[in-house]
Amino acid sequence: MEAENNNAVVEKFLKDYKEPDYKIDTVDLEFDLDKETTKVKSTMKIKSDYDRAEGVRPLKLDGDELDFVSIAIDGKLLDEKEYKLEKDGLTLLNPPAEFTLTINNNIHPEKNTALEGLYVSGGNFCTQCEPEGFRRITYYPDHPDVMAKFTTLIKADKGELPVLLSNGNPIEEGKLEDGRDYVKWEDPFPKPSYLFALVGGDLGHIEDKFITMSGREVKLGIYVEKGKESQASFAMEALKNSMKWDEEKWGREYDLDLFNIVAVSDFNQGAMENKGLNIFNDKYILADPKTATDLDYERIEAVIGHEYFHNWSGDRVTVKNWFNLSLKEGLTVFRDQDFSSDMRSRSVKRIDDVKALRTKQFPEDAGPLAAPVLPESFIEMNNFYTMTVYEKGSEIIGMTKSLLGEETFRKATDEYFSRYDGQAVTIDEWLDTIQDVSKIDLTQFKRWYTQAGTPNVQAVGKYDAKTKTYEVKLKQNTKPTPDGSPKEAFFMPMTIGLLDSKGNDMNLLLDGEGKDSSSTSKTVIFNQEEQTFKFVGVNEPPVMSLNRGFTAPIILDVKYTDAERALLMAKDSDSFNRWEAGQQYAKKI
């Protein structure tokens, strides 16, 4: 049957999203690997998830550049009148309420120059399925809100392809009647299709193990092109450090019997967090001690951590749709930045992150590509992997931690992972969890996700010697962005310190607070266009230290004198603001 052609470009809108009509419980995949033509067989257990009394709804399966062979329901081949084959997939016109669907199709890995789906490069079979690459492997509802348990049977000649890997744990292997080999993998955790992975090749590897906090032994493997094994040792240490840190800092224990990383020089992404089988471009893995710089080691450690941390923030709990991409990426960037801060210098890491935000994301927010972290629409999903989604998304997570404090933030994240384990969720559900645990109303805070642009904050301080009070007056505004949307006041934490004439931190007490609430830093909630915070018991004119630690991702305007900048540069206890004052002072000079 010849597929119908449909090349129309379609803009997708968040408001049009609806829950899938069908759920897939299990997917059993079979691959007969061949560089020219690989045979793929998919067997899915499917059931409807809507009120069929209102009429039977069709089931649309996505597909891209697939050679269709056959389709059967409960073992019975379908007549051409029972389905519709198109260029972008196939549709079952009248599916039963519950059934087993079997599809056979062919793909051509060596000709797959898009490097999405299953392709061959450098002699190795490799996959890349995020965001919509799985549809280039077989017909499937290729969306993150369709989660199923996968098994993968790989058939190949191990003389040519001795390494055959997929998601989960290996449960069976042996010889086929034709003398070739097979390996069967089982992933016990439901996942969306974008997390599917398969690798077949002639690769070298190193091995290690990790004992989890509950005492389980996890086998670790890093597979690289032969001859490069000695350059993967630092990556292995970084992986073990990531696993240990995630347990101690976030309470997240790894869940499978093994964790594999494959690194090849021709992977078309930086790295990908496929469940239990991360795939990397090897420049993010390999380090030759003779030539690698400190920056190389830092980058490897950060990227290893980022992809590993996705095991919970992206794999076990994933996104309901691609509009909510920052739910997994912003949260995981925040986690990998926190990891790098603990492994190295928290102060230096914070400075580096803010420099990247200012030089890359702020211009994005101020230019023609400005878009909300949670967009209303997109045409091409691959164009949405931006600094706004990743880095600004991370800053938003950081603001929630500043609002809640360390202890409450940990309680909220524990609740989030517990509440939504094995589910596809939204940014709204993340914020609902934070709100439920903290009892802080985050309705206005959501504007950080729905409004594009970077707030500008002007700050003026006023000292009253007679009443010994000091007022910090803040005013915020956000410049227009190309979408023409109105800009309303953001809800942001603002951490404030006051320094005396010798550069010592003053004890701060806000007007109306009890005397036992004094501290040397105060995080206030700034959520109006103009707002004044009055500090009492201030015995001399202070110097403001605002937005300590870069609490909120803003452009801050304070009219400091040279003497005030010099004092902050020399004495401020907040390391970020000390660096910031030095930068501004040097720039003025």
Short mmCIF file of N, CA and C in Angstrom, two decimals, residues 10 55 139 146 157 168 181 192 223 261 271 330 337 349 377-378 403 410 422 435-436 486 489 567:
data_model
loop_
_atom_site.label_atom_id
_atom_site.label_comp_id
_atom_site.label_asym_id
_atom_site.label_seq_id
_atom_site.Cartn_x
_atom_site.Cartn_y
_atom_site.Cartn_z
N VAL A 10 2.97 22.29 10.42
CA VAL A 10 1.89 22.48 11.38
C VAL A 10 2.43 23.10 12.65
N GLY A 55 -18.45 6.81 20.89
CA GLY A 55 -17.96 6.49 19.56
C GLY A 55 -16.51 6.06 19.60
N TYR A 139 6.37 2.35 13.81
CA TYR A 139 5.13 3.11 13.99
C TYR A 139 4.73 3.10 15.46
N VAL A 146 3.03 8.99 26.45
CA VAL A 146 2.71 7.57 26.24
C VAL A 146 3.87 6.77 26.83
N ASP A 157 25.21 -10.62 14.17
CA ASP A 157 26.39 -11.47 14.18
C ASP A 157 27.39 -10.84 15.15
N GLY A 168 17.69 -0.97 30.21
CA GLY A 168 17.32 -1.92 31.26
C GLY A 168 18.40 -2.93 31.58
N ASP A 181 23.65 -14.37 16.61
CA ASP A 181 23.44 -14.26 18.05
C ASP A 181 22.24 -13.35 18.36
N PRO A 192 8.72 6.83 28.09
CA PRO A 192 8.28 7.28 26.77
C PRO A 192 9.27 6.83 25.71
N TYR A 223 31.54 2.36 27.28
CA TYR A 223 31.96 1.79 25.99
C TYR A 223 32.45 2.92 25.08
N ILE A 261 27.24 3.57 29.67
CA ILE A 261 27.45 4.77 28.86
C ILE A 261 28.16 4.33 27.58
N ALA A 271 24.89 14.70 24.47
CA ALA A 271 24.69 13.49 25.28
C ALA A 271 23.19 13.28 25.42
N GLY A 330 15.43 22.10 32.93
CA GLY A 330 15.76 23.14 33.91
C GLY A 330 16.08 22.55 35.26
N GLN A 337 24.41 21.69 38.26
CA GLN A 337 25.15 22.85 38.77
C GLN A 337 25.41 22.71 40.27
N LYS A 349 31.64 28.36 40.74
CA LYS A 349 30.60 27.77 39.90
C LYS A 349 29.44 28.74 39.70
N SER A 377 3.34 27.84 21.84
CA SER A 377 3.31 27.09 20.58
C SER A 377 4.73 26.88 20.08
N PHE A 378 4.88 25.93 19.15
CA PHE A 378 6.13 25.76 18.42
C PHE A 378 5.83 25.06 17.10
N LEU A 403 13.18 30.53 48.07
CA LEU A 403 11.93 30.84 48.74
C LEU A 403 11.63 29.86 49.87
N ARG A 410 13.98 20.29 50.07
CA ARG A 410 14.22 18.84 49.98
C ARG A 410 12.93 18.06 50.24
N GLY A 422 6.96 7.37 37.76
CA GLY A 422 6.36 6.58 36.69
C GLY A 422 5.32 7.32 35.88
N GLN A 435 4.05 24.14 46.17
CA GLN A 435 3.07 24.94 46.91
C GLN A 435 2.43 24.14 48.04
N ASP A 436 2.08 22.89 47.78
CA ASP A 436 1.45 22.04 48.81
C ASP A 436 2.37 21.87 50.01
N PRO A 486 1.92 41.66 27.14
CA PRO A 486 2.11 42.62 28.24
C PRO A 486 2.99 42.01 29.32
N ALA A 489 4.27 42.23 36.75
CA ALA A 489 5.32 42.12 37.76
C ALA A 489 5.65 40.66 38.05
N LEU A 567 34.29 48.96 48.91
CA LEU A 567 34.00 48.27 50.17
C LEU A 567 33.39 46.90 49.91
#
